[in-house]
XYZ file of C-alpha atoms in Angstrom:
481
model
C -0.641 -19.366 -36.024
C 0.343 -21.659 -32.956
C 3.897 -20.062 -32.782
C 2.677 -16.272 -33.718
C 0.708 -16.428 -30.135
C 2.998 -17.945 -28.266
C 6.308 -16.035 -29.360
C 5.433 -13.341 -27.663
C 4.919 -14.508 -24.431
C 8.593 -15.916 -24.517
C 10.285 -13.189 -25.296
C 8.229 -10.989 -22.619
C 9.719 -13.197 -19.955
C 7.776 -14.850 -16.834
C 8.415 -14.046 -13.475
C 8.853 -17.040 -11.205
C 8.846 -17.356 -7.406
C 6.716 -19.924 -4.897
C 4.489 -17.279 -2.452
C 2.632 -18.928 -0.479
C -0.695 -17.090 1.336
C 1.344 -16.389 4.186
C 4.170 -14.684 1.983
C 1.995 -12.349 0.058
C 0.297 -10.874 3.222
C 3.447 -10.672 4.442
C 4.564 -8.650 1.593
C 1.047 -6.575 1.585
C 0.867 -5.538 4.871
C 4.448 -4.586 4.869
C 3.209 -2.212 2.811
C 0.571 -0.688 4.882
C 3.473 -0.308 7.253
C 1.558 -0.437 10.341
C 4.062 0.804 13.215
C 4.525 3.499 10.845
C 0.476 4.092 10.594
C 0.178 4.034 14.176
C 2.665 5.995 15.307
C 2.115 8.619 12.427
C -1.091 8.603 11.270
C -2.658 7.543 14.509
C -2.049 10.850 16.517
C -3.320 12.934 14.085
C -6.672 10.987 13.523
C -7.097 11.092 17.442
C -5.992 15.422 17.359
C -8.093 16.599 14.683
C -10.730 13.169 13.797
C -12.799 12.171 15.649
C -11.033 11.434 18.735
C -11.373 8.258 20.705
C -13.766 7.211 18.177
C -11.117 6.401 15.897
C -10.609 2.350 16.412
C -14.546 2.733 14.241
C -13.131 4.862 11.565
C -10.370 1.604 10.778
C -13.239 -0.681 11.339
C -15.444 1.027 8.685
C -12.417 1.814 5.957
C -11.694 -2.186 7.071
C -15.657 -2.962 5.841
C -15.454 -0.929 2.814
C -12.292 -2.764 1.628
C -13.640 -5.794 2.716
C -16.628 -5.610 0.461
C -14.285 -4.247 -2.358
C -11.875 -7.479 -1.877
C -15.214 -9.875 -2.720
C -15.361 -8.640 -6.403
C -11.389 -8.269 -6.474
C -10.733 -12.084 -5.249
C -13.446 -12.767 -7.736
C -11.635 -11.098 -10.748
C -8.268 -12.911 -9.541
C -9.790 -16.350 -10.446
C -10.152 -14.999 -14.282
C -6.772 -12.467 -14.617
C -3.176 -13.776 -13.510
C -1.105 -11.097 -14.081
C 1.390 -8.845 -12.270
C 0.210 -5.564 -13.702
C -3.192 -6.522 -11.250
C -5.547 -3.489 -11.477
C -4.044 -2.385 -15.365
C -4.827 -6.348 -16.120
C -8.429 -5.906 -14.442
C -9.522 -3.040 -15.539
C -8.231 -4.057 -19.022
C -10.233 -7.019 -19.157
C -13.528 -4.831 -17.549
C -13.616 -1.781 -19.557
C -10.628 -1.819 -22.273
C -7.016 -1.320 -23.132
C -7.375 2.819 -22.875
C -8.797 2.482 -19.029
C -6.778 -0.092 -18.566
C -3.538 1.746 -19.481
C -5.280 4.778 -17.647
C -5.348 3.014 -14.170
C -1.738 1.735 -14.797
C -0.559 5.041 -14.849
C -2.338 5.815 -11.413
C -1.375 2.958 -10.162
C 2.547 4.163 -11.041
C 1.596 7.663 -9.708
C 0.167 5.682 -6.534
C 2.794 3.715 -5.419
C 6.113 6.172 -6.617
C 4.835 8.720 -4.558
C 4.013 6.671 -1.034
C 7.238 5.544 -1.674
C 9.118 8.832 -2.342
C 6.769 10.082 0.932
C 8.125 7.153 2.899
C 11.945 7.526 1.433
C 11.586 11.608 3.298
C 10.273 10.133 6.468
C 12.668 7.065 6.694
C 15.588 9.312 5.914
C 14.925 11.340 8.427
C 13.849 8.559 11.281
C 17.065 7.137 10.159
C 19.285 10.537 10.849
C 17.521 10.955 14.187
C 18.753 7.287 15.269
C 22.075 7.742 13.794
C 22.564 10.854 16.036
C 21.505 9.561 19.170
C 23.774 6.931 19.409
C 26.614 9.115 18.497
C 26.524 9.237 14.810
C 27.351 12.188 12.054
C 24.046 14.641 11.807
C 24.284 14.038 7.892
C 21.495 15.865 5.060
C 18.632 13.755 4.761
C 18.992 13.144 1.687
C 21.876 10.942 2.158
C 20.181 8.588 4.414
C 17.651 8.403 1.317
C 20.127 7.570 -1.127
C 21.583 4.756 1.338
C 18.179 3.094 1.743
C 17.474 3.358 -2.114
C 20.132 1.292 -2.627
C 19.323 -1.151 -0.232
C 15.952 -1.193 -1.646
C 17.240 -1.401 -5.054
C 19.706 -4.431 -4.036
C 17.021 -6.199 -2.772
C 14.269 -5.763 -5.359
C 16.590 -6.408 -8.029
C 16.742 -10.602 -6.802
C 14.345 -12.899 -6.776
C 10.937 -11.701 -4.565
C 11.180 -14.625 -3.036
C 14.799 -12.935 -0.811
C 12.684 -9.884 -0.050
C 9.879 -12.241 0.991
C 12.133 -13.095 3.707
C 13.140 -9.506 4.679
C 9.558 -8.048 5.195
C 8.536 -11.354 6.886
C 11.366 -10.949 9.669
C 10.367 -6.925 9.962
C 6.972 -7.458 9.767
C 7.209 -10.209 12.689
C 9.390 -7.601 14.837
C 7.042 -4.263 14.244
C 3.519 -5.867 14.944
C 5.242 -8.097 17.622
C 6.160 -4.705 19.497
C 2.543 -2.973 18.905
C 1.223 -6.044 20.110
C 3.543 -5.994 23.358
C 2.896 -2.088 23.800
C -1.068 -2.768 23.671
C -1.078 -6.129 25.871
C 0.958 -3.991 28.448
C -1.569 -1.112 28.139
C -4.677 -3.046 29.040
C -2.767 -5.531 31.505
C -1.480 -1.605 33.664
C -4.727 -0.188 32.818
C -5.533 3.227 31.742
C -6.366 6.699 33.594
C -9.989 6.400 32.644
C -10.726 2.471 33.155
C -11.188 0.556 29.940
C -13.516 2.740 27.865
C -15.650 0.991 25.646
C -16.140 4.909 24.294
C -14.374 4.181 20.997
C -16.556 1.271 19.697
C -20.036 3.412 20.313
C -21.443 4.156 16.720
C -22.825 7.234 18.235
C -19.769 8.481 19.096
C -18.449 8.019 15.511
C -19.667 11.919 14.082
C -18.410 13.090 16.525
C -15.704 16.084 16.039
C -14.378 15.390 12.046
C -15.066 11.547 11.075
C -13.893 12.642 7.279
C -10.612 13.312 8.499
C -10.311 9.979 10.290
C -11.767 8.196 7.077
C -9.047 10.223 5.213
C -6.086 8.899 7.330
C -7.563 5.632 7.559
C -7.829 4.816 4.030
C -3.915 6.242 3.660
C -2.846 3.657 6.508
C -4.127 0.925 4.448
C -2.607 1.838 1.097
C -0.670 -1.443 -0.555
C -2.982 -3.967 0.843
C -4.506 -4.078 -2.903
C -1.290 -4.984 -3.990
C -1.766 -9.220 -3.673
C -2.789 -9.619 -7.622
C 0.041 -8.151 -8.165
C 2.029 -11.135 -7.429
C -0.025 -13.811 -9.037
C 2.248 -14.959 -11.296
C 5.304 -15.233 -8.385
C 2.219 -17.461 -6.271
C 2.443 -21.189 -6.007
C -1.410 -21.604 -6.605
C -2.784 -17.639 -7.771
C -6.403 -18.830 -8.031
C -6.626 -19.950 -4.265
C -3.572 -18.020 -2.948
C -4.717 -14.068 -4.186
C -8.134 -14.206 -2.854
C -6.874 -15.791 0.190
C -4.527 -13.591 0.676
C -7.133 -10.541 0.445
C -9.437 -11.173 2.660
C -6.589 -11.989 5.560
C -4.635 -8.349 4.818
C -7.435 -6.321 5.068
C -8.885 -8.681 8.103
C -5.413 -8.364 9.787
C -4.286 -4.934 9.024
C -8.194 -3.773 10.165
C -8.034 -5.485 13.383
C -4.605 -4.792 14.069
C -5.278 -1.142 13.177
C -8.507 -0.995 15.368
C -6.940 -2.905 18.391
C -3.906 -0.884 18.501
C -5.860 2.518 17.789
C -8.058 1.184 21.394
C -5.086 0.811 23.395
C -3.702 4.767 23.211
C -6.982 5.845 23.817
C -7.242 3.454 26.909
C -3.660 4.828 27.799
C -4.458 8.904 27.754
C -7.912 8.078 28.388
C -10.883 9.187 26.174
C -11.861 12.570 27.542
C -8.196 13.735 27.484
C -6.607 12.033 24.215
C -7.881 14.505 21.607
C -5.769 17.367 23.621
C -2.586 15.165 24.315
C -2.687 13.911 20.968
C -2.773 18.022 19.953
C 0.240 18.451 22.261
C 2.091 15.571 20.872
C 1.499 14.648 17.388
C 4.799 13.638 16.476
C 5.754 11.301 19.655
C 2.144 10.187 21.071
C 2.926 6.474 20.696
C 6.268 6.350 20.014
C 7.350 8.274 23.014
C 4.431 9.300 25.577
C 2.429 6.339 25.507
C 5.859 4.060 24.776
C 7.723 5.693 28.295
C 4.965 5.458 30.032
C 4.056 1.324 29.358
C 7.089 0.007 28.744
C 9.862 2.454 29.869
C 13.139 2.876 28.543
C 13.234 -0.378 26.508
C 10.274 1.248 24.830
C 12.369 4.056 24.303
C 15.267 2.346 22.524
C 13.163 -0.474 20.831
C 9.945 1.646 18.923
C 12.153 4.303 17.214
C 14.479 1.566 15.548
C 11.450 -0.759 14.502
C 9.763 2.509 13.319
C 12.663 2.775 11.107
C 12.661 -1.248 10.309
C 8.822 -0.218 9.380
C 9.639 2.338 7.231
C 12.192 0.127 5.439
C 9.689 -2.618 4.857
C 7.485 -0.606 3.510
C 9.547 0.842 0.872
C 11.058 -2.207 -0.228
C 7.363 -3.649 -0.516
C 6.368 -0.458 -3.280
C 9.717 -1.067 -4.955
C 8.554 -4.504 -5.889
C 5.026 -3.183 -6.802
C 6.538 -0.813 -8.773
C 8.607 -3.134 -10.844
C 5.915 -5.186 -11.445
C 3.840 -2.384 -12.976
C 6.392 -1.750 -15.522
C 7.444 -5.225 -16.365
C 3.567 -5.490 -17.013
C 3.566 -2.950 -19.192
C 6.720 -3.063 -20.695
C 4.954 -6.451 -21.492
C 1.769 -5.386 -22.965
C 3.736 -2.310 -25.272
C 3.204 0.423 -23.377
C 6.131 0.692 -22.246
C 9.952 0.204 -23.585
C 9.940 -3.868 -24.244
C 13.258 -3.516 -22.188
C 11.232 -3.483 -19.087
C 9.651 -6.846 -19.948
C 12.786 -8.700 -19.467
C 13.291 -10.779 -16.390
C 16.888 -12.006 -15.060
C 18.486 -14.983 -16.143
C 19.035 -16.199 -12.786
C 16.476 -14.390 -10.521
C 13.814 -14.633 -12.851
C 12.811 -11.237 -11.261
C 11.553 -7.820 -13.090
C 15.210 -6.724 -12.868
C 14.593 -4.012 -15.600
C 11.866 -2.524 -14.203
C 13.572 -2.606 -10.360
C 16.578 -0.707 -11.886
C 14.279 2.123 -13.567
C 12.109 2.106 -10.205
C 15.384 2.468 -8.359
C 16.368 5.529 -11.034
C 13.029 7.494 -10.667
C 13.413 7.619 -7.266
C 16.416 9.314 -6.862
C 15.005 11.549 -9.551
C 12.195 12.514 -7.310
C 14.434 12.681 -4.097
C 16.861 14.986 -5.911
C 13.522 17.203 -6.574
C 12.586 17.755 -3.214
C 16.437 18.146 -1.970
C 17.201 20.659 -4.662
C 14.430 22.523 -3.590
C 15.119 22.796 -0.194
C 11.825 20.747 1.150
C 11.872 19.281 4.152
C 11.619 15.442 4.393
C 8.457 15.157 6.745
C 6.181 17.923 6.402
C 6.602 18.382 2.506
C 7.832 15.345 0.732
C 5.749 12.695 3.077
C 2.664 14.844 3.348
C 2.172 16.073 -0.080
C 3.241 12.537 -1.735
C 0.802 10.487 1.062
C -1.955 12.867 0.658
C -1.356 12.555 -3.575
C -1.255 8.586 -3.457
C -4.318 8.455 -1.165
C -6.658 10.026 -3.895
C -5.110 8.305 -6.506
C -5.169 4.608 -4.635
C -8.900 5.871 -4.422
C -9.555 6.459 -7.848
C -7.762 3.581 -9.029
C -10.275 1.050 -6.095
C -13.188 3.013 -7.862
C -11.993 1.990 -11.410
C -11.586 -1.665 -10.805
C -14.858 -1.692 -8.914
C -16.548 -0.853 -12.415
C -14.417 -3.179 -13.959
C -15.493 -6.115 -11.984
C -19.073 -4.893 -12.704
C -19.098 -5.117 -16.329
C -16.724 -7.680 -16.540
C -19.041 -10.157 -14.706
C -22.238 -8.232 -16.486
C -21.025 -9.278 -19.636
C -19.970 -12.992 -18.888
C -21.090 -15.367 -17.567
C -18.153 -17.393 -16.000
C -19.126 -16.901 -12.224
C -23.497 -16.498 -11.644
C -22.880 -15.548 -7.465
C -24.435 -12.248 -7.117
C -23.197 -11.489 -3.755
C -19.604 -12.144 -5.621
C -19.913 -10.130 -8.928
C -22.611 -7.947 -8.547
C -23.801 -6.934 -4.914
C -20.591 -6.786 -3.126
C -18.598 -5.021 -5.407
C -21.232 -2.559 -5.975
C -21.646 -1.546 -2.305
C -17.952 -1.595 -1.993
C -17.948 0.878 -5.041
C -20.324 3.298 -3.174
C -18.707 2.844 0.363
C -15.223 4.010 -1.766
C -17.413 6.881 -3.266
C -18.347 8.264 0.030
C -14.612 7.728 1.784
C -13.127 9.717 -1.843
C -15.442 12.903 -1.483
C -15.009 12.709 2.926
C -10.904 12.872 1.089
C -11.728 15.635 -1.064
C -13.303 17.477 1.205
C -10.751 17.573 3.619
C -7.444 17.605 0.972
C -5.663 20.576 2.178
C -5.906 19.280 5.616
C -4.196 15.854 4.547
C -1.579 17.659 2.662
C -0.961 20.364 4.836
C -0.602 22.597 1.816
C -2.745 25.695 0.311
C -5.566 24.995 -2.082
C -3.320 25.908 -5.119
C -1.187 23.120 -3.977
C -4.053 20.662 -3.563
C -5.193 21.747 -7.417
C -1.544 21.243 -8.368
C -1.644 17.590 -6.879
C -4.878 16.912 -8.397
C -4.238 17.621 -11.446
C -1.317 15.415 -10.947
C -4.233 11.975 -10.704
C -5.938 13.520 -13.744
C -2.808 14.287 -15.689
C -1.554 10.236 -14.493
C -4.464 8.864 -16.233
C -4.643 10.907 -19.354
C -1.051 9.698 -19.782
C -1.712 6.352 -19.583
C -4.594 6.253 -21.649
C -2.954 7.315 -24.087
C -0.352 4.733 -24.347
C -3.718 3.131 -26.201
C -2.895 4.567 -29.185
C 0.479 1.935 -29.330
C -0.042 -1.428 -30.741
C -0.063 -3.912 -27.688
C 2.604 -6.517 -28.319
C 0.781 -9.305 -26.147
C -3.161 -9.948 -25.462
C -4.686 -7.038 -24.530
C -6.834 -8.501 -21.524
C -4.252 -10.246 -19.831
C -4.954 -13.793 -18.654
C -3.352 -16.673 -17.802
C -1.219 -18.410 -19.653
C -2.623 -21.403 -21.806
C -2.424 -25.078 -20.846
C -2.671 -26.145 -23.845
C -0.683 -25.581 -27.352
C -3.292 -24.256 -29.829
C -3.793 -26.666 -32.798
């Protein structure tokens, strides 16, 4: 019986790699992309949000996640696996809702990345022609960073570890450099304390700030998902939780302050109107920190961009190793290099299905920005959503029916106020879908159905056999008698 259980953990493969805390958040909030939140998301919270009230919509997504992470870090000490919320919500509520959230977890990340493959392509063609370069389609700028991306994801995580740690460094270090010069020059208005006043907070359309907020964080769940590459996954997972969504909140909130200090509160809902596409990286950039601002932000915008997709590549590959793994998917995907030890099957079909999706849009004539990033951002934002909500159940009645961990603020309170605080920012995203999209309401259905459709699909992948344990855990210590 010994050999029956074990067998099939061998020929699934193990990843292997040695992430530290400091890797893994390095990998997570390269995901969130944050020069790419701020200089895109930001302008349009401050246009049509609520204004210079903004920093306290980042703040309160930042809270919500927080309280989320408690149950999540909690979970991590009982599941190490790479498949993360399809292992968790397994081991909660079952194989079909596990399989479920695995599918909108693959719906998730493919289409923030094929979103961020349109607006990188297109950052990328802007640069190239400035300094002189051929004006080239779009789309093959996308194909060129795909396979970069797919070079890179195909080795060991521990290489693109490296990457997104240098990028990372670079795109918060300018933020950081843009801010500090804002408050050290001062801003037209003083420094307004206007955006931290609660009062201020329902003030013009706070659901639309939520809305963006919760998209600029998307990928920071993503730290179970590399237990298995983590030196220590018990200490290093929760670890790393709590300091993404602490860093990217702050970071989000402090840089959010500094444009409104810049423009100055009474006047930064109109010049964010007049210049949604270049507030920060442009206006508020020439104005601080003058040409070099000029030359420097658009390239680390595109350095951003870059980090961010190689960061959902990996997440990606993960996802289908995990369930190539548990039978839902081809065994094939299961395998893991020889010499990389990485997910190399799943990075090459990851790598495939993008440029199925980016031959989609190109065929049709879409344009890069305001149709493939908008309609794929607003479409992973409810589905991230969805997919929180799911394992906040699942930590629920996992912990409800065990009794391995007795700290109610861990297993029981937290999670369950992060659960509701999710609630509230899903219907705030909801209401305000076509906005997020910038579609019509028959294309909001259309991408809605899309979630729905993601996790019928996967649930059904119940009705396979699984061909390992189907509530993942970690691996045994010891050799059954």
């Amino acid at each position: 019986m010994a050999e029956a259980v074990v067998a099939p953990e061998r020929r699934s493969g193990e990843l292997h790699g040695s992430i530290g805390v400091p890797g893994i958040v390095f990998l997570v909030v390269a995901s969130a992309a944050p020069l790419t939140a701020v200089g895109g998301a930001l302008p349009v919270m401050l246009a049509i949000g609520n204004g210079p009230a903004t920093p306290l919509a980042y703040l309160a997504v930042a809270a919500v996640l927080l309280l989320f992470s408690v149950g999540y870090a909690a979970m991590s000490r009982h599941v190490t696996d790479t498949g993360a919320f399809f292992a968790y919500v397994t081991k909660g509520l079952g194989r079909a809702p596990g399989l479920g959230a695995a599918g909108l977890a693959l719906l998730t990340y493919t289409a923030i990345q094929a979103g961020i493959y349109g607006l990188a392509a297109t950052t990328l063609q802007s640069l190239v022609v400035q300094y002189g370069g051929p004006d080239l389609p779009w789309w093959l700028w996308a194909l060129a960073l795909v396979a970069a991306v797919g070079v890179l994801g195909y080795r060991n995580i521990d290489l693109g570890t490296k990457v997104l740690g240098v990028l990372l460094v670079l795109e918060i270090g300018i933020v950081a450099v843009l801010s500090i010069a804002v408050f050290v020059q001062g801003g037209p208005e003083g420094y307004s304390l206007q955006s931290f006043d609660p009062s201020r907070f329902t003030s013009g359309s706070p659901g639309i700030a939520l809305m963006f907020a919760i998209a600029s964080f998307i990928g920071f769940e993503a730290t179970a998902i590399y237990g298995e590459e983590a030196r220590d996954p018990r200490r290093t997972i929760p670890i790393a939780t709590y300091v993404a969504v602490v860093l990217i909140g702050v970071f989000y909130a402090f840089a959010s302050w500094a444009v409104v200090v810049a423009v100055g509160p009474s006047q930064v809902e109109t010049v964010a109107g007049e210049h949604i596409a270049d507030l920060v990286v442009g206006v508020v950039s020439g104005q601080y920190l003058g040409s070099f601002g000029d030359h420097v932000l658009p390239v680390l915008l595109f350095t951003s961009l870059f980090a961010a997709l190689l960061a959902f590549h990996n997440a990606i590959a993960r996802y289908c190793f995990a369930l190539g793994r548990a039978g839902a998917l081809p065994q094939l995907l299961s395998r893991t290099h020889d010499r990389h030890r990485s997910p190399h099957a799943g990075s090459v079909t990851q790598t495939v299905s993008a440029v199925a999706v980016l031959a989609l849009f190109a065929l049709a004539g879409a344009d890069p920005v305001a149709q493939l990033f908008t309609w794929m951002s607003g479409l992973a934002t409810v589905s991230v959503l969805a997919l929180m909500l799911l394992a906040c159940l699942a930590v629920l009645v996992f912990f409800a029916r065990s009794a391995v961990d007795r700290r109610k603020w861990n297993t029981r309170v937290a999670p369950a106020l992060g659960g509701v605080g999710l609630l509230v920012v899903l219907v705030s995203v909801l209401a305000n879908f076509t906005t997020l999209i910038g579609g019509s309401t028959g294309l909001a259905a259309v991408l809605l159905g899309l979630v729905v459709a993601a996790f019928a699909a996967g649930a059904a992948g119940a009705l396979r056999p699984a061909r390992s344990k189907e509530a993942p855990e970690p691996a045994p210590t010891t050799t059954a008698p």
